Short mmCIF file of C-alpha atoms in Angstrom, two decimals:
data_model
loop_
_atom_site.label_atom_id
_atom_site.label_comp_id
_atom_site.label_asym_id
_atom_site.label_seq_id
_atom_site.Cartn_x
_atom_site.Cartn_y
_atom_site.Cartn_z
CA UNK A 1 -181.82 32.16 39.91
CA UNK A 2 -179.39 29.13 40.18
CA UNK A 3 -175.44 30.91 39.68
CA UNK A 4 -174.81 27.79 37.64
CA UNK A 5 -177.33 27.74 35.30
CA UNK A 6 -177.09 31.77 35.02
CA UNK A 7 -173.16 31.12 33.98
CA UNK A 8 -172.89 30.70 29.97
CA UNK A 9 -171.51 26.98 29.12
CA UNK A 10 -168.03 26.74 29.06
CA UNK A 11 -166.39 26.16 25.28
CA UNK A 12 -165.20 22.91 24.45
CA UNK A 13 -161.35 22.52 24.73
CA UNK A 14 -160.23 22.55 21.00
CA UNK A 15 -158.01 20.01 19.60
CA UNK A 16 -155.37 20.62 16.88
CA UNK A 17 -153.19 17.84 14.98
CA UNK A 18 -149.83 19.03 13.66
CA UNK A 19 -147.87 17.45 11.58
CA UNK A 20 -144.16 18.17 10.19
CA UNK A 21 -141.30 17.43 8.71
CA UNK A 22 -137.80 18.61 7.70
CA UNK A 23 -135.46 17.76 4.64
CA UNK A 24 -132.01 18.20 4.53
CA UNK A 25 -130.08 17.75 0.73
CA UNK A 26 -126.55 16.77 2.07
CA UNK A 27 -127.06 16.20 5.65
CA UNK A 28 -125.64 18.74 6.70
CA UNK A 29 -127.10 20.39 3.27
CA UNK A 30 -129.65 22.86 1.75
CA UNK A 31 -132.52 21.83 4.26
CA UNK A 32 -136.30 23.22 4.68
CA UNK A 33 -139.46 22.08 6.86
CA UNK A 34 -142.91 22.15 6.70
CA UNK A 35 -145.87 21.62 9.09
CA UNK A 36 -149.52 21.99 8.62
CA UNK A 37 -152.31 22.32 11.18
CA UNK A 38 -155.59 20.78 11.27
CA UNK A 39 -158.51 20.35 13.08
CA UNK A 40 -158.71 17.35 14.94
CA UNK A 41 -162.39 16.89 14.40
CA UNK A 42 -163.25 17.48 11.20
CA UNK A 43 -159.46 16.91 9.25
CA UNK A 44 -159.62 20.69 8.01
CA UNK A 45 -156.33 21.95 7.11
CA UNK A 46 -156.48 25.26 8.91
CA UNK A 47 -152.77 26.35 8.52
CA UNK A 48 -149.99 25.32 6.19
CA UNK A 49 -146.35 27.17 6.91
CA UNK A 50 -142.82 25.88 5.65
CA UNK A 51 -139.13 27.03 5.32
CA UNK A 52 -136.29 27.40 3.58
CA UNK A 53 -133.22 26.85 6.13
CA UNK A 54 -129.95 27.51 4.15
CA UNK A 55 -127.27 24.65 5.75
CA UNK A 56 -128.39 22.50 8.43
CA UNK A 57 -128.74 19.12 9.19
CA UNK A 58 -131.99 16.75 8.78
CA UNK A 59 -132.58 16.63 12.50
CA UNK A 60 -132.71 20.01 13.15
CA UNK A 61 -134.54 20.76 9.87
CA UNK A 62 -137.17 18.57 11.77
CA UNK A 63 -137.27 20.50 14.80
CA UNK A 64 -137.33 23.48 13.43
CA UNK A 65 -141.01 22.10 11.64
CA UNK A 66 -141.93 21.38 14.93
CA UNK A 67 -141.68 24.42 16.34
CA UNK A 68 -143.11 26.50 13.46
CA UNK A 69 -146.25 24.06 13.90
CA UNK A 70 -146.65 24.69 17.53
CA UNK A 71 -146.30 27.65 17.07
CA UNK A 72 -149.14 27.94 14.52
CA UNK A 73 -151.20 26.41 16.32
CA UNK A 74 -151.03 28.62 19.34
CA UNK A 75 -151.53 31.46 17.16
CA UNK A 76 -155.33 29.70 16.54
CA UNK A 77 -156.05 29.15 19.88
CA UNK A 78 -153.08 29.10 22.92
CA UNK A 79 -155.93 27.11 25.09
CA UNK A 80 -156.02 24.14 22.48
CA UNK A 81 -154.74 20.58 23.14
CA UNK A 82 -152.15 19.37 20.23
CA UNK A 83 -151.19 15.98 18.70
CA UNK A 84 -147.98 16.05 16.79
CA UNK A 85 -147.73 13.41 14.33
CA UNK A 86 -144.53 12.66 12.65
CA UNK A 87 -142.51 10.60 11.28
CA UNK A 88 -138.97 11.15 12.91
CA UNK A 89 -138.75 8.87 15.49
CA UNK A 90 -135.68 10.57 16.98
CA UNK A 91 -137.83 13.37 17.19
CA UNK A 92 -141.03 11.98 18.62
CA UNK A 93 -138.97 9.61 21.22
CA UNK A 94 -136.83 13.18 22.01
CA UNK A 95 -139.99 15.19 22.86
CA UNK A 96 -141.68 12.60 24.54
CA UNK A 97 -139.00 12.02 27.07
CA UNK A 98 -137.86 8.62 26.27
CA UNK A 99 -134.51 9.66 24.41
CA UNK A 100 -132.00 11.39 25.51
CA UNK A 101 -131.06 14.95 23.95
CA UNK A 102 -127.44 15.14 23.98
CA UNK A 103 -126.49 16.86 20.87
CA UNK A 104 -125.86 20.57 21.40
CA UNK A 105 -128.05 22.05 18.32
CA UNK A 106 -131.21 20.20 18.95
CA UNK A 107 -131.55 20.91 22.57
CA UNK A 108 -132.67 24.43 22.46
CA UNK A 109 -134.86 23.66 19.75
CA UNK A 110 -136.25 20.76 22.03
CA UNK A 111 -136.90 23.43 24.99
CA UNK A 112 -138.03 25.97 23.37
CA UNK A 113 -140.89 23.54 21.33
CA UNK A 114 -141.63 22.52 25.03
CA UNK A 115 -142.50 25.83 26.17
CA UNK A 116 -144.75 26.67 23.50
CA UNK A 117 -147.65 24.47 25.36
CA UNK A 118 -147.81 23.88 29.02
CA UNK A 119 -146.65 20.30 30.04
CA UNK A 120 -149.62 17.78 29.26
CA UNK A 121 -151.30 19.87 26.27
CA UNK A 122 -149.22 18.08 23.84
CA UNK A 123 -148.33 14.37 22.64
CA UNK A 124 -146.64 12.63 19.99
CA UNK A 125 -147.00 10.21 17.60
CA UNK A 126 -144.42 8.60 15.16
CA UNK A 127 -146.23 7.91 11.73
CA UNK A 128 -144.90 6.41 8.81
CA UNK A 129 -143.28 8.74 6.41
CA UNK A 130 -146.17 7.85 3.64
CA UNK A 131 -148.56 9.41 6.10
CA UNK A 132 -147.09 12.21 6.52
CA UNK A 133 -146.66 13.51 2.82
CA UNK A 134 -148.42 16.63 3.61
CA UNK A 135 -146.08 18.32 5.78
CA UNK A 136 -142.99 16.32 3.78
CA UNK A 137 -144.27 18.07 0.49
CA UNK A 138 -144.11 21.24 2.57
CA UNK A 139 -140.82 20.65 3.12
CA UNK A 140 -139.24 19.92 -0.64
CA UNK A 141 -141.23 23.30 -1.58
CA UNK A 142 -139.22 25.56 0.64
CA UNK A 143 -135.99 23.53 -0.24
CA UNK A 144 -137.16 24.19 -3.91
CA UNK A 145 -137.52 27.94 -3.24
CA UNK A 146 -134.07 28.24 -1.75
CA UNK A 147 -132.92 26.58 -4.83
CA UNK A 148 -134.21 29.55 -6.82
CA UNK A 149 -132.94 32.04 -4.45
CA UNK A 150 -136.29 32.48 -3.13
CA UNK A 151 -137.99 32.05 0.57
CA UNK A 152 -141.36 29.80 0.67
CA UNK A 153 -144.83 31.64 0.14
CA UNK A 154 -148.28 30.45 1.01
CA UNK A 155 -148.66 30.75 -3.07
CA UNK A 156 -147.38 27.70 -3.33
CA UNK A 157 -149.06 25.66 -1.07
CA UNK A 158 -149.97 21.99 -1.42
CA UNK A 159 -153.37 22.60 -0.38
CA UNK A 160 -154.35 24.98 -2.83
CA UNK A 161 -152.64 23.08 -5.52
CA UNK A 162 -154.51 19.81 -4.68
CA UNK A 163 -157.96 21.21 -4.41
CA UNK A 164 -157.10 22.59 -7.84
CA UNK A 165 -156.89 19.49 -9.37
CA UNK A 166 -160.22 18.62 -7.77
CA UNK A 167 -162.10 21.74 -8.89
CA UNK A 168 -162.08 23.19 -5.42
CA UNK A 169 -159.91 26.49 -6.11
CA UNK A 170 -160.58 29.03 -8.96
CA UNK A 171 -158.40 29.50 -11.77
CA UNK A 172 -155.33 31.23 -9.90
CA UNK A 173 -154.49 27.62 -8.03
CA UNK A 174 -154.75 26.01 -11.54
CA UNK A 175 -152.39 28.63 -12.91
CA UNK A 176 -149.94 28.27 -10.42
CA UNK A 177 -150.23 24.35 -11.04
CA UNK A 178 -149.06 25.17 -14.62
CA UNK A 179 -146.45 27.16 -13.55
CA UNK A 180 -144.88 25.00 -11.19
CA UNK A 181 -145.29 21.79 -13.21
CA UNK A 182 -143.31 24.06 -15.94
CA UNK A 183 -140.64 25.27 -13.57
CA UNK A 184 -140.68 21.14 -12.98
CA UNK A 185 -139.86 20.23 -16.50
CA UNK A 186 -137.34 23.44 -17.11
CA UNK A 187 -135.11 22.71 -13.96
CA UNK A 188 -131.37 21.53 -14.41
CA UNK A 189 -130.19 18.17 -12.92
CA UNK A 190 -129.85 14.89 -12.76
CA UNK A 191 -133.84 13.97 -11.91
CA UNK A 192 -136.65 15.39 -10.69
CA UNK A 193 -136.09 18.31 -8.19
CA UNK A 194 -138.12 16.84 -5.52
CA UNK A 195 -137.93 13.36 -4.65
CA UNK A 196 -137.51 14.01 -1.50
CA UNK A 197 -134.92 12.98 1.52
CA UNK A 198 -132.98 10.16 0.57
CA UNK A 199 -132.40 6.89 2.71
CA UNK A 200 -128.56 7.60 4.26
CA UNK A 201 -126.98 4.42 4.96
CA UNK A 202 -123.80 5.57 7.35
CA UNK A 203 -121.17 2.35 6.86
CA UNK A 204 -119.19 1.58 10.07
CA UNK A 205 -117.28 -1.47 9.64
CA UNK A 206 -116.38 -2.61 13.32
CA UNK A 207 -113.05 -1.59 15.48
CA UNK A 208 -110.65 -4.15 15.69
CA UNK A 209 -110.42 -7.77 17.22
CA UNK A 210 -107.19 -9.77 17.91
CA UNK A 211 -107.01 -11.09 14.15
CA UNK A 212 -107.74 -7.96 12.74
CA UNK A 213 -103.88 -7.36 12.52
CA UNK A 214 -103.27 -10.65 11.40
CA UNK A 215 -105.56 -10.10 8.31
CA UNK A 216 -106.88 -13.68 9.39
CA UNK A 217 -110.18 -14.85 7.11
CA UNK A 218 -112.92 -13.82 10.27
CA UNK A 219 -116.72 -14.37 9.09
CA UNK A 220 -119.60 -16.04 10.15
CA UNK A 221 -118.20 -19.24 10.35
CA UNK A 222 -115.67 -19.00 12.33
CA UNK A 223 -115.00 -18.84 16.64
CA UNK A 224 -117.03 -15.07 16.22
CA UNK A 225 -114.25 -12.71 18.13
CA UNK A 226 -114.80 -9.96 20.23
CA UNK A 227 -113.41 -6.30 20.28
CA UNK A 228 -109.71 -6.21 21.17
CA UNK A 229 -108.73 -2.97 23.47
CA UNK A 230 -107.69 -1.50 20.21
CA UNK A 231 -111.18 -1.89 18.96
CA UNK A 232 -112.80 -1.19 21.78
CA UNK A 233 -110.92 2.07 21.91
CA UNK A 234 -111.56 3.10 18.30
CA UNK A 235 -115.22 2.22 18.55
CA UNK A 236 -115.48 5.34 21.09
CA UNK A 237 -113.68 7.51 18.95
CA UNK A 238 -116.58 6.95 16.02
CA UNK A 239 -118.90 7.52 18.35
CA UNK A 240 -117.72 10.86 19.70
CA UNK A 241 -117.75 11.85 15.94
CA UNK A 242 -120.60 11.19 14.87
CA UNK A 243 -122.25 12.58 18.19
CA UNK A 244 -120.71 16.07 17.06
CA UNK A 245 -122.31 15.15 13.43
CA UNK A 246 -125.74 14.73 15.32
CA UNK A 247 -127.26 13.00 12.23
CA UNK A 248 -127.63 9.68 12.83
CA UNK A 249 -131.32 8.66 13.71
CA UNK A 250 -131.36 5.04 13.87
CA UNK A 251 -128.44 2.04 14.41
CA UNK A 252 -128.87 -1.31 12.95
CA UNK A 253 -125.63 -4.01 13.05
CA UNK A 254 -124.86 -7.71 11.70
CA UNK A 255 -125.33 -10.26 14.79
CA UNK A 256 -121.77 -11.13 15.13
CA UNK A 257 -120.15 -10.16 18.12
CA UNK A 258 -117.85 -7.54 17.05
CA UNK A 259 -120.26 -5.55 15.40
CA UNK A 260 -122.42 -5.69 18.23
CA UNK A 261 -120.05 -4.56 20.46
CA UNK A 262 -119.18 -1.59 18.57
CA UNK A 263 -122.67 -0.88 17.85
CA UNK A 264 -123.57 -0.60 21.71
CA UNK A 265 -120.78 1.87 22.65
CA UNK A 266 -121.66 3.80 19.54
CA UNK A 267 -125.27 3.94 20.33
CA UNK A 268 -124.69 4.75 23.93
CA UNK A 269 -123.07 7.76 23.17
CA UNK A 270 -126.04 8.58 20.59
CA UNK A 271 -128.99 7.48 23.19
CA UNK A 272 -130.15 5.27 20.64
CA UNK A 273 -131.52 1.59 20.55
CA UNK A 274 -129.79 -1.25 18.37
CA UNK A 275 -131.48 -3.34 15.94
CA UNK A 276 -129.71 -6.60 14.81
CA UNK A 277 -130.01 -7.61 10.85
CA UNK A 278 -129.00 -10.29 9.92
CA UNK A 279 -128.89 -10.08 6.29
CA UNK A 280 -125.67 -7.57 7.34
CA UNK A 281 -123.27 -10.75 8.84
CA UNK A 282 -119.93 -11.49 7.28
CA UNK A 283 -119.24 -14.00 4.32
CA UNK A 284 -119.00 -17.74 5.82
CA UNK A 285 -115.35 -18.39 4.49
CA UNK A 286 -115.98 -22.02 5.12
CA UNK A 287 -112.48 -23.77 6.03
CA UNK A 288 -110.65 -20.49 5.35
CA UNK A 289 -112.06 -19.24 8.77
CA UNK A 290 -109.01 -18.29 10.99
CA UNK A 291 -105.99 -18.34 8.42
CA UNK A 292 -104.48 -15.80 6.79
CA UNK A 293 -104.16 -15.32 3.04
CA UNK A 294 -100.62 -17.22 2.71
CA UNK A 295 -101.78 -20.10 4.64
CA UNK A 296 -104.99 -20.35 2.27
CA UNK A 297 -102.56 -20.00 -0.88
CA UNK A 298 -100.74 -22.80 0.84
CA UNK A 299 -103.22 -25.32 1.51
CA UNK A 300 -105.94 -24.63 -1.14
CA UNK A 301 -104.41 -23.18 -3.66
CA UNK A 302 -107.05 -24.61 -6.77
CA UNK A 303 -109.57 -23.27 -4.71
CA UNK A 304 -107.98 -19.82 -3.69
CA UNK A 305 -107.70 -19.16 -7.59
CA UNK A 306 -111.05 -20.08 -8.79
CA UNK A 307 -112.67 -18.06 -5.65
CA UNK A 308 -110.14 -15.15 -7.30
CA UNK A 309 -111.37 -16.11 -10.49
CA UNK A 310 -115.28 -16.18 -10.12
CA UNK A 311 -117.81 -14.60 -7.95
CA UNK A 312 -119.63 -17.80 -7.76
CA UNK A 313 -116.93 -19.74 -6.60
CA UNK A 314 -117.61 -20.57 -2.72
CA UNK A 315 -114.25 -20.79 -0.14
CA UNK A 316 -112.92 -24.58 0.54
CA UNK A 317 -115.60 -26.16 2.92
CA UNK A 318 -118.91 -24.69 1.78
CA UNK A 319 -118.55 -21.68 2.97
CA UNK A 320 -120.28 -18.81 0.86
CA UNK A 321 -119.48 -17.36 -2.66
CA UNK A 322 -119.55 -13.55 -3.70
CA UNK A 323 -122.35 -13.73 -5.58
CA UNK A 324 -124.59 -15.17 -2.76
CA UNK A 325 -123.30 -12.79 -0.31
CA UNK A 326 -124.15 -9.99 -2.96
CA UNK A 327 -127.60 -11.21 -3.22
CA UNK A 328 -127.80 -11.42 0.55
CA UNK A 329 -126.53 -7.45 0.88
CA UNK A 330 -129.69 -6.44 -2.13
CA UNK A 331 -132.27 -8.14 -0.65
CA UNK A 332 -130.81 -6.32 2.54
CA UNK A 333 -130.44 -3.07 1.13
CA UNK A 334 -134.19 -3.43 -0.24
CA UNK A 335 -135.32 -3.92 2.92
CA UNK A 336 -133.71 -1.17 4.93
CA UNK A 337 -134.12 1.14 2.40
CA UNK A 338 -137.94 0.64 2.60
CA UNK A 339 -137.88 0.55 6.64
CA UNK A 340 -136.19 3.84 6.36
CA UNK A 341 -136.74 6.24 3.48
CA UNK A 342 -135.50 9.37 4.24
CA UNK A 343 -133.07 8.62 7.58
CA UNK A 344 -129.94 8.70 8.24
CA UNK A 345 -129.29 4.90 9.70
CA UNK A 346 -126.18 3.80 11.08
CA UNK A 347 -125.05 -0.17 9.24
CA UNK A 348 -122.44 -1.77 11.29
CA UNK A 349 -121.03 -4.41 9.40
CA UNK A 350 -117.79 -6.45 7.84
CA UNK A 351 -115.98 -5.79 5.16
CA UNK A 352 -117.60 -7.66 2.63
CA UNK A 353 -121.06 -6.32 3.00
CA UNK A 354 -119.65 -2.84 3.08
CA UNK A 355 -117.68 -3.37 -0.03
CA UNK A 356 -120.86 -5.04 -1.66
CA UNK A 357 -122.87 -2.00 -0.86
CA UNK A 358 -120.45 -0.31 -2.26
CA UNK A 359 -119.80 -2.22 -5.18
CA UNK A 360 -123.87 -2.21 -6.18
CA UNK A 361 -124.31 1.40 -5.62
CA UNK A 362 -121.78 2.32 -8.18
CA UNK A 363 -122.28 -0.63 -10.92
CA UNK A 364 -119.30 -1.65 -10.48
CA UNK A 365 -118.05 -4.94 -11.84
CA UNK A 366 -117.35 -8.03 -8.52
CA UNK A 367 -114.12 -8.15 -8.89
CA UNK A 368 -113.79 -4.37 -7.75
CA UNK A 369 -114.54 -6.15 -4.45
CA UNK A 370 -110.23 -7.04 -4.37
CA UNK A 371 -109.27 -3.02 -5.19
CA UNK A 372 -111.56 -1.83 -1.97
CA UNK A 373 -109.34 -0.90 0.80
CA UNK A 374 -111.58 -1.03 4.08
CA UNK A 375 -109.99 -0.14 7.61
CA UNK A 376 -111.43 -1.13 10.72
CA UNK A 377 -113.67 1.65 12.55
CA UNK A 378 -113.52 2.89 8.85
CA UNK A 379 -117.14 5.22 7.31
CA UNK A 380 -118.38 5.17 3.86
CA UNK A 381 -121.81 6.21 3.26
CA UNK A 382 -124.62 5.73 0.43
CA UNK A 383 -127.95 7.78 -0.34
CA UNK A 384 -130.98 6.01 -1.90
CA UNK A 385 -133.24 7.73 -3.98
CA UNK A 386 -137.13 7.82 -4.27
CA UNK A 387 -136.27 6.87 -8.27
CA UNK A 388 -133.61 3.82 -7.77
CA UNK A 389 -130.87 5.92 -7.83
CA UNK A 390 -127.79 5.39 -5.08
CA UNK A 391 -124.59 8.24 -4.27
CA UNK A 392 -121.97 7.08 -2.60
CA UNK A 393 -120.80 9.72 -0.32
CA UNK A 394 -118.23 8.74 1.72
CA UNK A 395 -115.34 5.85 1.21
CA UNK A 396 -113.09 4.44 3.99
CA UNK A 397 -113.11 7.38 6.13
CA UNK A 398 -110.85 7.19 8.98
CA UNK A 399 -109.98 10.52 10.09
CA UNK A 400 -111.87 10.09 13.67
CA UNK A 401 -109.46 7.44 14.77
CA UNK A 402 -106.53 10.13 14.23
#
């Protein structure tokens, strides 16, 4: 008898897809993750497991999902190949070798989720966060549970509650539907308890340049300077701080020179890649470009008061008015927000954007623009909500340049 034919047929290699996510209510905050496993072949969800983290950041929220879904899916069969699907590009650019992992709490996570496989069993996929809801709603249920005091069960589990509504699971996955959707309506707070991560904007306004001190007019009309030493200087020091925040996932700055420059050295201590926006440029301050607020006052005074007077007014020259700069920064903010629900981005900008983001997050009336103190290399910061909503976080934040 032939030996090969006599041998039984090996098995197939099996192929798993996991995909997770992490959540983090603060960043640093009250964070979870979930990840579920599936079958590659046929879409079955085969395991579901999520959470609750107590205080940790977003990013390592994420990699702790990771892990708990390699994990799983070594538990169903350690000989399996794996495709990771999410939608943390940090994350998926991290693992697959093309980022650097410099911040201190992710890289043991980072090793130890390469171990789990050997080398070449596993790749990775970025997805957009709307196809990843699965592992995301994972995620706000163990959050949820550490809100009550509780850890995550399989009880709750989005699977079982979604064939429930379709008529595939008896009447205990309908009763727990009616529980939770009453736990839903009876919790405290501002909105509903799970709307998930919010879209972070971090607001950098850039270091220095040599009319910085000079409070010269500087926007995008004008001769476009560079970083002074000064600038260049605090521009590192904002980057070593928010390298030991490790939360920033993604950098995108106005074209103008000086917030490019401070957006490279920042994003060279992050390992990250910079994307220019243009909707974040300074106000054109037409003919004002260059002078300082006495020399304005001095040569156009009618038109120094009426730009004081009216958010439609534009500077001497043609240059651009407060109220088209502030629909400039919305249709901005619209954008980015959509492009990155649930990161934490990095906006380098000016002063008047930053103030404007400011200004539209809180309601606040245009002329709060003028009682906005904004120092160079300064932070502020601004969530945005699944619902509309916007927190401002931070304001003017200098203590890294100290």
């Amino acid at each position: 008898m032939n030996d090969q034919a006599a041998r039984p047929a090996a098995r197939p290699a099996r192929e798993f897809v996991v995909e997770a996510d992490g959540g983090s209510r603060g960043n640093p905050g009250p964070a979870g993750y979930g990840a579920v496993v599936l079958d590659a072949a046929t879409g079955e969800t085969l395991v579901e497991t999520a959470e609750y983290l107590g205080v940790v950041t977003n990013n390592v929220a994420e990699y702790r999902g990771l892990l708990a879904g390699l994990r799983a899916a070594k538990e169903l069969d350690p000989e399996a190949g794996v495709r990771v699907r999410m939608d943390s590009k940090l994350v998926v650019e991290q693992m697959s070798g093309r980022w650097k992992i410099k911040h201190p709490d992710m890289k043991p996570l980072a090793a130890e989720a390469a171990r789990v496989f050997p080398p070449g069993r596993v790749t990775y996929e970025w997805i957009p966060r709307a196809d990843n809801k699965h592992a995301d709603r994972l995620a706000n249920e163990a959050m949820d549970a550490g809100a009550r005091g509780e850890q995550w069960s399989p009880s709750e589990s989005t699977a079982e509650l979604d064939a429930a509504a379709t008529g595939g699971v008896g009447s205990r996955a309908a009763a727990d539907t009616d529980v939770r959707a009453a736990k839903a309506v009876a919790s405290p707070g501002w909105g509903p308890p799970d709307m998930g991560a919010p879209a972070t904007f971090v607001l950098l306004r850039h270091g220095e340049t040599p009319l910085t001190p000079q409070k010269r007019f500087s926007g995008s009309g004008g001769s476009d300077p560079s970083l002074s030493a000064v600038g260049r200087e605090q521009a590192e020091k904002v980057a070593a701080s928010l390298a030991r925040r490790g939360t920033i996932e993604a950098i995108v700055a106005s074209p103008l020179a000086r917030t490019r420059e401070t957006a490279g050295i920042v994003a060279a201590r992050l390992g990250l890649e910079v994307a220019i926006e243009e909707g974040l440029r300074e106000t054109d301050f037409g003919a004002w470009e260059g002078l300082t607020f006495g020399e304005v006052r001095e040569r156009y005074p009618d038109d120094l008061d009426a730009w004081l007077g009216s958010p439609d007014a534009e500077p001497t020259g043609g240059g651009e008015s407060f109220a088209a700069t502030g629909a400039r920064i919305a249709a901005t903010r619209d954008k980015l927000v959509a492009a990155y629900a649930g990161r934490t981005v990095l906006l380098v900008s000016h002063v008047t954007p930053i103030k404007t983001f400011l200004q539209l997050a809180l309601g606040a009336p245009p002329e709060s623009l003028f009682r906005m103190e904004l120092s160079a290399a300064s932070l502020s910061a601004v969530a945005y909500y699944a619902d509309g909503g916007a927190s401002v976080r931070l304001f003017n934040e200098t203590s890294h340049l100290r």
